[in-house]
Amino acid sequence: MIKKKRVYKADKKVNPFIGVLLFLISIVLLAVTGPLGFLYGFFRSLFRKGFKGIGEYLLKIAISVDQLGNVMMQHLLNTLWVKKGRYNFGNRDETISSALGRNKKLGTLTGFGNWIDKLLDVIDPNHSLNSIDYYIEPSDQIIDKLAWIHIVDGRILMTRTEGRGNYNIPGGKREPGEGDAKALFREIKEKLGVDIEISSLYFIGIFEAQADGHKPGVLVQKTSYAASYKGELQPAMEIAEMVWLNYKDRHMVSEVDMLIFDFLREKRQLE
């Protein structure tokens, strides 16, 4: 069984008054209990794991502070560090470094943003790129999808949706409450008429790039799996065409699938 620590729920609308009240309560609790909790956690970590324990504890706090900063400073960072077509800072589940890395990949950092990125690279090489978090909560700037990678004799199975020009790795989006396995099984059954063998699911990786047909800064993220199947492959629903492509056909696929093609080529799975 494939298990992933992720919750796919959009934020519910909140009464502004409730937001202000909860903010004030959180500030009071932090001011009163924060110092006590920090001291207890510090010495507990020290006694249990020594200096290593302190390092682990402080790292968790640093990440949380970073996430808080991503929300508190989102408007300032979106003004100073990134330009038009950007990926926005401000996701409460993401660190500043993660959002910085996504903009570095998109090429949307300003001169100031590039300077900050280079400064971080001096401290920790490729810091922002290595900090990109693929397990953050969904947002209107990340289209989350699943992909089924099926390769036979060095060629990968691809599909083309009605009215689209590029080919895509078959898959689709989750429905509310679905896990990866259930959602991928449903999507492949609906679109290609075969049954994915869930027990054979093998995680390949998570790939992310600019989403085709969307405004700049909107990303598509594909969580990709390989798996065996039962049945006969047959295009259905909105699938207009099913083909087998080699690496030389890379220019015919979506931007995110180009990354997957590169990955599979490096692994010598795609000819």
Backbone as numpy.savetxt, mean C-alpha at the origin, in Angstrom:
# Nx Ny Nz CAx CAy CAz Cx Cy Cz
-4.04 -20.73 5.07 -4.88 -19.53 5.07 -4.01 -18.29 5.07
-4.41 -17.31 4.27 -3.67 -16.06 4.20 -4.29 -15.06 5.18
-3.49 -14.57 6.08 -3.99 -13.59 7.03 -3.15 -12.32 6.93
-3.81 -11.19 6.84 -3.10 -9.93 6.76 -3.68 -8.95 7.76
-2.83 -8.25 8.42 -3.27 -7.28 9.42 -3.72 -6.01 8.71
-5.01 -5.99 8.38 -5.51 -4.84 7.66 -7.02 -4.75 7.80
-7.53 -3.57 7.96 -8.97 -3.38 8.08 -9.42 -2.46 6.95
-10.39 -2.92 6.16 -10.85 -2.14 5.02 -12.16 -1.48 5.35
-12.09 -0.35 6.02 -13.28 0.41 6.38 -13.02 1.89 6.15
-13.94 2.52 5.49 -13.81 3.96 5.31 -14.21 4.66 6.59
-13.64 5.83 6.82 -14.00 6.60 8.01 -15.48 6.99 7.96
-16.16 6.87 9.08 -17.54 7.34 9.15 -17.53 8.84 9.44
-18.57 9.52 9.02 -18.65 10.96 9.23 -18.81 11.26 10.72
-18.11 12.28 11.18 -18.11 12.62 12.59 -18.66 14.04 12.78
-19.48 14.21 13.79 -19.98 15.53 14.15 -18.78 16.40 14.58
-18.63 17.60 14.02 -17.49 18.46 14.38 -17.37 18.68 15.89
-18.50 18.80 16.58 -18.47 19.00 18.02 -17.82 17.81 18.72
-18.16 16.60 18.26 -17.57 15.39 18.83 -16.07 15.37 18.60
-15.65 15.81 17.40 -14.22 15.85 17.10 -13.46 16.77 18.03
-14.01 17.96 18.28 -13.37 18.92 19.19 -13.32 18.37 20.61
-14.43 17.76 21.06 -14.49 17.23 22.42 -13.48 16.10 22.62
-13.42 15.18 21.67 -12.47 14.07 21.79 -11.03 14.56 21.75
-10.78 15.60 20.97 -9.43 16.18 20.92 -9.03 16.73 22.28
-9.92 17.47 22.92 -9.62 18.05 24.23 -9.40 16.97 25.29
-10.23 15.93 25.23 -10.09 14.82 26.18 -8.75 14.13 25.99
-8.36 13.91 24.72 -7.10 13.22 24.45 -5.90 14.04 24.93
-5.98 15.38 24.80 -4.89 16.24 25.26 -4.74 16.16 26.78
-5.88 16.19 27.48 -5.85 16.11 28.95 -5.28 14.76 29.39
-5.73 13.68 28.78 -5.25 12.35 29.14 -3.75 12.22 28.88
-3.30 12.78 27.75 -1.88 12.71 27.42 -1.04 13.49 28.44
-1.52 14.66 28.82 -0.76 15.50 29.76 -0.71 14.87 31.15
-1.80 14.21 31.55 -1.87 13.64 32.90 -1.20 12.28 32.99
-1.55 11.40 32.06 -1.07 10.01 32.15 0.17 9.75 31.30
0.45 10.64 30.34 1.59 10.42 29.44 2.92 10.24 30.16
3.33 11.18 30.99 4.62 11.06 31.67 4.72 9.80 32.53
3.64 9.49 33.26 3.64 8.30 34.10 3.77 7.03 33.27
3.00 6.99 32.18 3.06 5.82 31.31 4.41 5.66 30.65
5.03 6.79 30.28 6.34 6.73 29.64 7.40 6.21 30.60
7.42 6.71 31.83 8.41 6.27 32.81 8.26 4.79 33.13
7.01 4.36 33.28 6.76 2.95 33.57 7.24 2.08 32.40
6.89 2.49 31.18 7.28 1.72 30.01 8.78 1.69 29.82
9.45 2.81 30.11 10.90 2.91 29.94 11.61 1.92 30.86
11.28 1.96 32.16 11.97 1.10 33.12 11.54 -0.37 32.97
10.31 -0.61 32.58 9.87 -1.99 32.34 10.66 -2.60 31.18
10.86 -1.82 30.11 11.64 -2.27 28.96 13.10 -2.49 29.34
13.62 -1.59 30.19 15.01 -1.70 30.64 15.23 -2.96 31.45
14.37 -3.25 32.41 14.52 -4.41 33.27 14.30 -5.73 32.53
13.44 -5.72 31.52 13.12 -6.96 30.82 14.11 -7.28 29.69
14.51 -6.25 28.93 15.37 -6.51 27.77 16.63 -5.65 27.74
16.85 -4.85 28.76 18.03 -4.01 28.79 17.97 -2.89 27.76
19.14 -2.51 27.22 19.22 -1.41 26.28 18.42 -1.71 25.01
18.38 -2.98 24.59 17.62 -3.37 23.41 16.13 -3.08 23.61
15.64 -3.36 24.81 14.24 -3.11 25.10 13.89 -1.63 25.04
14.81 -0.79 25.55 14.59 0.66 25.50 14.53 1.12 24.04
15.43 0.58 23.23 15.46 0.96 21.82 14.16 0.61 21.11
13.64 -0.59 21.38 12.40 -1.03 20.76 11.22 -0.16 21.20
11.19 0.15 22.48 10.11 0.95 23.05 10.12 2.37 22.47
11.30 2.99 22.41 11.40 4.35 21.89 11.10 4.40 20.39
11.44 3.34 19.67 11.15 3.29 18.23 9.63 3.31 17.99
8.89 2.56 18.81 7.43 2.54 18.67 6.85 3.93 18.93
7.40 4.60 19.94 6.93 5.95 20.24 7.27 6.90 19.08
8.47 6.74 18.53 8.90 7.62 17.43 7.97 7.46 16.22
7.59 6.23 15.91 6.69 5.99 14.77 5.33 6.62 15.02
4.83 6.49 16.25 3.54 7.08 16.60 3.58 8.60 16.50
4.68 9.20 16.97 4.83 10.65 16.90 4.90 11.08 15.43
5.59 10.27 14.62 5.70 10.55 13.19 4.32 10.54 12.53
3.49 9.56 12.89 2.13 9.49 12.35 1.31 10.71 12.78
1.48 11.10 14.04 0.78 12.28 14.54 1.22 13.53 13.77
2.52 13.62 13.52 3.04 14.76 12.77 2.51 14.79 11.35
2.31 13.64 10.75 1.78 13.57 9.39 0.39 14.16 9.30
-0.38 14.02 10.38 -1.73 14.60 10.43 -1.68 16.07 10.80
-0.94 16.40 11.85 -0.90 17.78 12.34 -0.31 18.75 11.32
0.72 18.30 10.59 1.43 19.20 9.67 1.07 18.98 8.22
-0.01 18.22 7.95 -0.33 17.84 6.57 -0.44 19.04 5.63
-1.11 20.09 6.03 -1.31 21.23 5.14 0.01 21.97 4.88
0.83 22.08 5.90 2.13 22.72 5.74 3.04 21.89 4.84
3.07 20.58 5.06 3.92 19.70 4.26 3.45 19.65 2.81
2.13 19.65 2.60 1.60 19.63 1.23 1.91 20.93 0.49
2.16 22.00 1.24 2.50 23.29 0.63 4.00 23.40 0.35
4.83 22.93 1.29 6.28 23.15 1.19 7.05 22.01 0.52
6.62 20.78 0.72 7.43 19.64 0.29 7.03 19.02 -1.04
5.79 19.22 -1.46 5.33 18.55 -2.69 4.63 19.54 -3.61
4.58 19.16 -4.89 3.96 20.04 -5.88 2.73 19.39 -6.51
2.21 19.99 -7.54 0.99 19.52 -8.19 1.15 18.07 -8.66
0.06 17.31 -8.56 0.10 15.89 -8.92 0.66 15.03 -7.83
0.69 15.56 -6.62 1.33 14.91 -5.47 0.46 13.81 -4.87
1.11 13.05 -4.01 0.41 12.17 -3.06 0.37 12.96 -1.76
-0.82 13.16 -1.20 -0.97 14.05 -0.04 -0.46 13.45 1.27
0.15 14.31 2.07 0.41 13.97 3.47 -0.92 14.05 4.22
-1.03 13.35 5.35 -2.22 13.49 6.18 -2.94 12.21 6.56
-2.55 11.07 5.97 -3.18 9.81 6.37 -2.76 9.50 7.81
-3.74 9.37 8.70 -3.44 9.20 10.13 -2.72 7.89 10.43
-2.72 6.97 9.48 -2.11 5.66 9.69 -0.72 5.57 9.08
-0.24 6.71 8.53 1.01 6.70 7.77 2.02 7.67 8.38
3.29 7.34 8.26 4.33 8.24 8.75 4.67 9.29 7.70
5.32 10.34 8.13 5.78 11.39 7.21 6.75 10.80 6.19
7.63 9.93 6.64 8.63 9.34 5.75 7.99 8.49 4.67
6.91 7.79 5.01 6.21 6.97 4.02 5.61 7.84 2.91
4.93 8.91 3.29 4.34 9.82 2.30 5.43 10.50 1.48
6.54 10.81 2.13 7.67 11.41 1.42 8.20 10.45 0.36
8.30 9.18 0.72 8.78 8.17 -0.22 7.87 8.00 -1.42
6.57 8.04 -1.19 5.62 7.91 -2.30 5.77 9.09 -3.28
5.96 10.28 -2.75 6.16 11.44 -3.61 7.50 11.39 -4.33
8.49 10.81 -3.70 9.79 10.65 -4.36 9.64 9.74 -5.58
8.88 8.66 -5.44 8.64 7.75 -6.56 7.86 8.44 -7.67
6.93 9.31 -7.31 6.12 10.03 -8.30 6.85 11.20 -8.93
7.97 11.60 -8.32 8.71 12.76 -8.83 8.01 14.07 -8.54
7.28 14.13 -7.41 6.49 15.33 -7.08 7.05 16.10 -5.89
8.29 15.85 -5.51 8.89 16.61 -4.42 9.36 17.97 -4.92
9.18 19.00 -4.11 9.72 20.32 -4.42 11.22 20.30 -4.11
11.88 21.43 -4.37 13.30 21.52 -4.04 13.53 21.32 -2.55
12.65 21.91 -1.74 12.75 21.76 -0.29 12.52 20.31 0.11
11.51 19.69 -0.52 11.22 18.28 -0.22 12.38 17.38 -0.59
13.03 17.64 -1.73 14.19 16.85 -2.14 15.35 17.04 -1.18
15.49 18.25 -0.66 16.57 18.52 0.30 16.34 17.73 1.59
15.09 17.71 2.06 14.76 16.93 3.26 15.03 15.45 3.02
14.66 14.97 1.83 14.86 13.55 1.50 16.35 13.20 1.48
17.15 14.07 0.89 18.59 13.81 0.83 19.21 13.85 2.22
18.71 14.75 3.07 19.20 14.82 4.45 18.92 13.51 5.18
17.72 12.97 5.00 17.37 11.69 5.63 18.21 10.55 5.07
18.56 10.63 3.78 19.38 9.59 3.16 20.79 9.56 3.76
21.27 10.71 4.21 22.59 10.76 4.85 22.56 9.97 6.16
21.46 10.10 6.88 21.30 9.40 8.16 21.01 7.92 7.94
20.14 7.65 6.95 19.69 6.28 6.66 19.47 6.15 5.16
20.40 5.55 4.41 20.28 5.46 2.95 18.91 4.95 2.49
18.33 5.63 1.49 17.02 5.28 0.93 15.94 5.24 2.01
16.04 6.14 2.98 15.12 6.13 4.12 13.66 6.24 3.70
13.32 7.22 2.88 11.91 7.44 2.54 11.35 6.30 1.69
12.13 5.79 0.75 11.66 4.68 -0.09 11.44 3.42 0.74
12.36 3.18 1.66 12.23 2.00 2.53 11.13 2.15 3.57
10.66 3.39 3.76 9.62 3.65 4.77 8.21 3.55 4.21
8.06 3.39 2.89 6.72 3.33 2.29 5.94 2.20 2.93
4.79 2.55 3.47 3.95 1.58 4.20 2.79 1.14 3.32
2.78 -0.13 2.93 1.73 -0.67 2.07 0.55 -1.22 2.87
0.56 -1.02 4.17 -0.51 -1.58 5.01 -1.28 -0.49 5.76
-1.28 0.69 5.18 -2.02 1.78 5.81 -3.50 1.68 5.47
-4.31 2.43 6.19 -5.75 2.42 5.93 -6.04 2.99 4.54
-7.12 2.53 3.92 -7.47 3.01 2.57 -7.72 4.52 2.57
-7.48 5.14 1.44 -7.75 6.57 1.29 -8.21 6.81 -0.15
-8.63 8.04 -0.44 -9.08 8.34 -1.79 -7.93 8.50 -2.76
-6.70 8.35 -2.27 -5.54 8.44 -3.16 -4.87 7.09 -3.41
-5.41 6.03 -2.80 -4.86 4.70 -3.02 -5.97 3.74 -3.41
-5.90 3.24 -4.63 -6.86 2.24 -5.12 -6.27 0.88 -4.80
-6.92 0.15 -3.93 -6.38 -1.13 -3.46 -6.97 -2.28 -4.25
-6.10 -3.11 -4.82 -6.54 -4.24 -5.63 -5.75 -5.51 -5.30
-6.31 -6.63 -5.73 -5.65 -7.93 -5.63 -5.31 -8.40 -7.03
-4.26 -9.18 -7.16 -3.86 -9.69 -8.48 -3.47 -11.16 -8.39
-3.89 -11.90 -9.40 -3.53 -13.33 -9.50 -2.47 -13.48 -10.58
-1.27 -13.87 -10.17 -0.16 -14.06 -11.09 -0.10 -15.53 -11.49
-0.34 -15.78 -12.76 -0.33 -17.16 -13.28 0.60 -17.21 -14.48
1.69 -17.94 -14.35 2.72 -18.02 -15.39 2.86 -19.45 -15.90
2.89 -19.59 -17.20 3.09 -20.89 -17.84 4.14 -20.73 -18.93
5.20 -21.51 -18.85 6.28 -21.48 -19.86 6.81 -20.07 -20.10
7.01 -19.33 -19.02 7.59 -18.01 -19.13 6.66 -16.92 -19.61
5.37 -17.23 -19.75 4.38 -16.24 -20.17 3.34 -16.06 -19.07
2.87 -14.83 -18.91 1.93 -14.52 -17.84 0.53 -14.27 -18.40
-0.46 -14.76 -17.70 -1.85 -14.57 -18.09 -2.27 -13.12 -17.83
-2.84 -12.47 -18.86 -3.28 -11.09 -18.74 -4.68 -10.95 -19.34
-5.39 -9.92 -18.91 -6.72 -9.67 -19.45 -6.86 -8.20 -19.83
-7.81 -7.94 -20.72 -8.12 -6.56 -21.10 -9.60 -6.32 -20.89
-9.91 -5.28 -20.16 -11.30 -4.94 -19.87 -11.92 -4.23 -21.07
-13.19 -4.44 -21.28 -13.92 -3.80 -22.37 -13.73 -2.30 -22.33
-13.30 -1.72 -23.47 -13.12 -0.29 -23.55 -11.76 0.21 -23.11
-10.89 -0.67 -22.64 -9.55 -0.28 -22.19 -8.50 -0.70 -23.21
-7.38 0.00 -23.22 -6.32 -0.31 -24.16 -5.25 -1.22 -23.58
-4.89 -0.99 -22.32 -3.83 -1.77 -21.68 -4.34 -3.11 -21.17
-3.40 -4.05 -21.07 -3.70 -5.33 -20.45 -3.36 -5.26 -18.96
-4.07 -6.05 -18.17 -3.86 -6.06 -16.72 -3.77 -7.48 -16.20
-3.03 -7.65 -15.12 -3.02 -8.93 -14.44 -4.40 -9.14 -13.83
-5.02 -10.30 -14.03 -6.40 -10.50 -13.53 -6.50 -10.38 -12.02
-7.62 -9.85 -11.57 -7.87 -9.66 -10.15 -8.97 -8.64 -9.96
-8.94 -7.90 -8.87 -9.97 -6.91 -8.63 -9.94 -6.40 -7.20
-11.03 -5.75 -6.81 -11.12 -5.14 -5.49 -11.85 -6.04 -4.50
-11.56 -5.82 -3.23 -12.28 -6.51 -2.17 -13.66 -5.90 -1.98
-14.58 -6.69 -1.51 -15.86 -6.19 -1.05 -15.78 -6.05 0.46
-16.64 -5.23 1.08 -16.57 -5.03 2.54 -16.55 -6.35 3.31
-15.59 -6.49 4.21 -15.51 -7.67 5.05 -14.74 -8.83 4.45
-14.30 -8.72 3.19 -13.59 -9.82 2.55 -12.10 -9.79 2.87
-11.52 -10.97 3.04 -10.09 -11.11 3.15 -9.50 -11.31 1.76
-8.18 -11.38 1.68 -7.53 -11.53 0.38 -7.97 -12.79 -0.36
-7.96 -13.92 0.34 -8.26 -15.20 -0.30 -9.68 -15.24 -0.86
-10.63 -14.85 -0.05 -12.04 -14.88 -0.48 -12.29 -13.94 -1.64
-11.72 -12.74 -1.56 -11.93 -11.74 -2.60 -11.30 -12.18 -3.92
-10.08 -12.70 -3.86 -9.41 -13.12 -5.08 -10.13 -14.31 -5.71
-10.60 -15.24 -4.89 -11.37 -16.38 -5.39 -12.60 -15.88 -6.14
-13.32 -14.94 -5.55 -14.55 -14.43 -6.16 -14.26 -13.70 -7.48
-13.26 -12.84 -7.47 -12.94 -12.06 -8.66 -12.53 -12.95 -9.84
-11.70 -13.93 -9.59 -11.23 -14.80 -10.66 -12.36 -15.70 -11.16
-13.21 -16.13 -10.26 -14.37 -16.95 -10.66 -15.29 -16.14 -11.56
-15.55 -14.88 -11.18 -16.45 -14.03 -11.95 -15.88 -13.64 -13.31
-14.58 -13.41 -13.38 -13.99 -12.87 -14.59 -13.38 -13.91 -15.53
-12.94 -15.06 -14.96 -12.29 -16.07 -15.80 -12.91 -17.45 -15.66
-13.91 -17.60 -14.79 -14.66 -18.85 -14.72 -13.95 -20.03 -14.09
-12.86 -19.80 -13.36 -12.14 -20.90 -12.72 -12.11 -20.69 -11.21
-11.82 -21.78 -10.48 -11.77 -21.74 -9.02 -10.32 -21.74 -8.54
-9.91 -20.64 -7.94 -8.58 -20.59 -7.32 -8.55 -21.59 -6.16
-7.47 -22.36 -6.07 -7.30 -23.28 -4.94 -6.66 -22.48 -3.79
-7.49 -22.10 -2.86 -7.06 -21.21 -1.78 -5.88 -21.79 -0.99
-5.87 -23.10 -0.82 -4.78 -23.73 -0.05 -3.42 -23.55 -0.72
-3.43 -23.23 -2.01 -2.17 -23.09 -2.75 -1.72 -21.63 -2.88
-2.48 -20.69 -2.32 -2.13 -19.27 -2.43 -0.72 -19.00 -1.92
0.05 -18.28 -2.73 1.42 -17.95 -2.37 1.62 -16.45 -2.58
1.97 -15.76 -1.51 2.13 -14.31 -1.57 3.37 -13.94 -2.39
3.18 -13.06 -3.39 4.27 -12.62 -4.25 4.83 -11.28 -3.79
3.94 -10.33 -3.55 4.41 -9.01 -3.13 3.34 -7.96 -3.31
3.65 -6.73 -2.89 2.75 -5.59 -3.04 3.46 -4.56 -3.92
2.76 -4.14 -4.98 3.35 -3.23 -5.96 2.46 -2.00 -6.10
3.08 -0.85 -6.31 2.32 0.40 -6.30 2.87 1.35 -7.36
1.95 2.02 -8.08 2.34 2.99 -9.10 1.17 3.93 -9.37
1.43 4.95 -10.18 0.37 5.86 -10.60 -0.74 5.06 -11.27
-1.99 5.35 -10.91 -3.14 4.63 -11.46 -3.46 5.14 -12.86
-3.56 4.23 -13.81 -3.90 4.61 -15.18 -5.30 5.22 -15.23
-5.44 6.30 -15.98 -6.75 6.90 -16.16 -7.23 7.75 -14.99
-6.37 7.98 -14.02 -6.73 8.80 -12.86 -5.82 10.03 -12.79
-6.25 11.02 -12.05 -5.46 12.24 -11.93 -4.12 11.94 -11.25
-3.09 12.72 -11.54 -1.78 12.51 -10.93 -1.86 12.49 -9.40
-1.12 11.59 -8.79 -1.12 11.47 -7.34 -2.03 10.38 -6.82
-2.90 9.85 -7.69 -3.74 8.72 -7.29 -3.00 7.44 -7.64
-2.77 6.60 -6.64 -1.97 5.40 -6.82 -2.84 4.15 -6.84
-2.38 3.14 -7.55 -3.03 1.83 -7.47 -2.03 0.89 -6.82
-2.53 0.09 -5.90 -1.70 -0.83 -5.13 -2.22 -2.24 -5.36
-1.34 -3.12 -5.81 -1.75 -4.50 -6.09 -1.04 -5.47 -5.14
-1.85 -6.13 -4.32 -1.34 -7.22 -3.48 -1.45 -8.49 -4.32
-0.33 -9.09 -4.61 -0.28 -10.12 -5.64 0.02 -11.51 -5.07
-0.69 -12.50 -5.63 -0.54 -13.89 -5.23 -0.44 -14.79 -6.46
0.24 -15.91 -6.28 0.20 -16.99 -7.26 -0.64 -18.10 -6.65
-1.27 -18.91 -7.49 -2.10 -20.02 -6.99 -2.47 -20.93 -8.15
-2.68 -22.19 -7.86 -3.20 -23.11 -8.86 -4.71 -22.94 -8.94
-5.33 -23.59 -9.92 -6.77 -23.42 -10.11 -7.40 -24.67 -10.70
-8.72 -24.71 -10.64 -9.50 -25.79 -11.24 -10.49 -25.19 -12.23
-10.66 -25.87 -13.35 -11.61 -25.40 -14.35 -10.93 -25.00 -15.64
-11.71 -24.41 -16.53 -11.20 -23.98 -17.83 -11.29 -22.47 -17.94
-10.16 -21.84 -18.23 -10.11 -20.39 -18.34 -10.99 -19.90 -19.47
-11.89 -18.98 -19.14 -12.82 -18.44 -20.12 -13.21 -17.02 -19.71
-12.89 -16.01 -20.55 -13.24 -14.63 -20.20 -14.74 -14.45 -19.97
-15.10 -13.69 -18.95 -16.51 -13.44 -18.64 -16.66 -12.00 -18.15
-17.89 -11.63 -17.82 -18.21 -10.28 -17.35 -17.67 -9.23 -18.32
-16.88 -8.27 -17.79 -16.41 -7.18 -18.63 -15.09 -7.47 -19.34
-14.58 -8.69 -19.20 -13.31 -9.06 -19.83 -13.50 -9.25 -21.33
-12.83 -8.41 -22.11 -12.95 -8.47 -23.57 -11.95 -9.42 -24.21
-10.81 -9.63 -23.51 -9.74 -10.43 -24.12 -8.85 -11.04 -23.05
-8.39 -12.25 -23.30 -7.44 -12.94 -22.42 -6.24 -13.35 -23.25
-5.04 -12.97 -22.81 -3.84 -13.24 -23.59 -2.71 -13.72 -22.67
-1.65 -14.25 -23.30 -0.43 -14.64 -22.59 0.70 -13.75 -23.10
1.35 -13.03 -22.22 2.38 -12.08 -22.62 3.76 -12.45 -22.09
4.78 -12.02 -22.84 6.17 -12.16 -22.42 6.67 -10.81 -21.92
7.89 -10.79 -21.44 8.45 -9.54 -20.93 8.56 -8.47 -22.02
8.77 -8.91 -23.27 8.88 -7.95 -24.37 7.58 -7.18 -24.60
6.48 -7.69 -24.04 5.18 -7.04 -24.19 4.90 -6.06 -23.05
5.91 -5.74 -22.29 5.76 -4.89 -21.10 5.09 -3.57 -21.41
5.34 -3.02 -22.59 4.77 -1.72 -22.95 3.26 -1.77 -23.15
2.68 -2.96 -23.16 1.25 -3.12 -23.41 0.44 -3.20 -22.12
1.10 -3.09 -20.97 0.41 -3.29 -19.69 0.35 -1.99 -18.89
-0.43 -2.01 -17.81 -0.58 -0.84 -16.96 0.74 -0.53 -16.23
0.83 0.67 -15.69 2.07 1.10 -15.05 2.46 0.23 -13.86
1.48 -0.13 -13.03 1.81 -0.97 -11.87 2.20 -2.37 -12.31
1.58 -2.86 -13.39 1.93 -4.19 -13.88 3.32 -4.22 -14.51
3.78 -3.07 -14.98 5.16 -2.99 -15.47 6.14 -3.33 -14.35
5.83 -2.84 -13.13 6.69 -3.14 -11.99 6.68 -4.63 -11.68
5.50 -5.25 -11.80 5.39 -6.68 -11.55 6.16 -7.45 -12.62
6.07 -7.00 -13.88 6.83 -7.64 -14.96 8.33 -7.58 -14.65
8.81 -6.41 -14.19 10.23 -6.26 -13.86 10.62 -7.22 -12.73
9.77 -7.31 -11.73 10.04 -8.19 -10.60 10.12 -9.65 -11.05
9.17 -10.09 -11.86 9.14 -11.47 -12.33 10.31 -11.76 -13.25
10.72 -10.77 -14.01 11.89 -10.92 -14.88 13.15 -11.13 -14.05
13.30 -10.32 -13.00 14.45 -10.46 -12.12 14.48 -11.84 -11.46
13.30 -12.40 -11.19 13.20 -13.72 -10.58 13.31 -14.83 -11.62
13.51 -14.44 -12.89 13.64 -15.38 -14.01 12.40 -16.25 -14.19
11.26 -15.69 -13.88 10.00 -16.39 -14.09 9.32 -15.98 -15.38
9.67 -14.79 -15.88 9.05 -14.26 -17.09 10.12 -14.13 -18.18
9.82 -14.69 -19.33 10.79 -14.65 -20.45 10.70 -13.34 -21.22
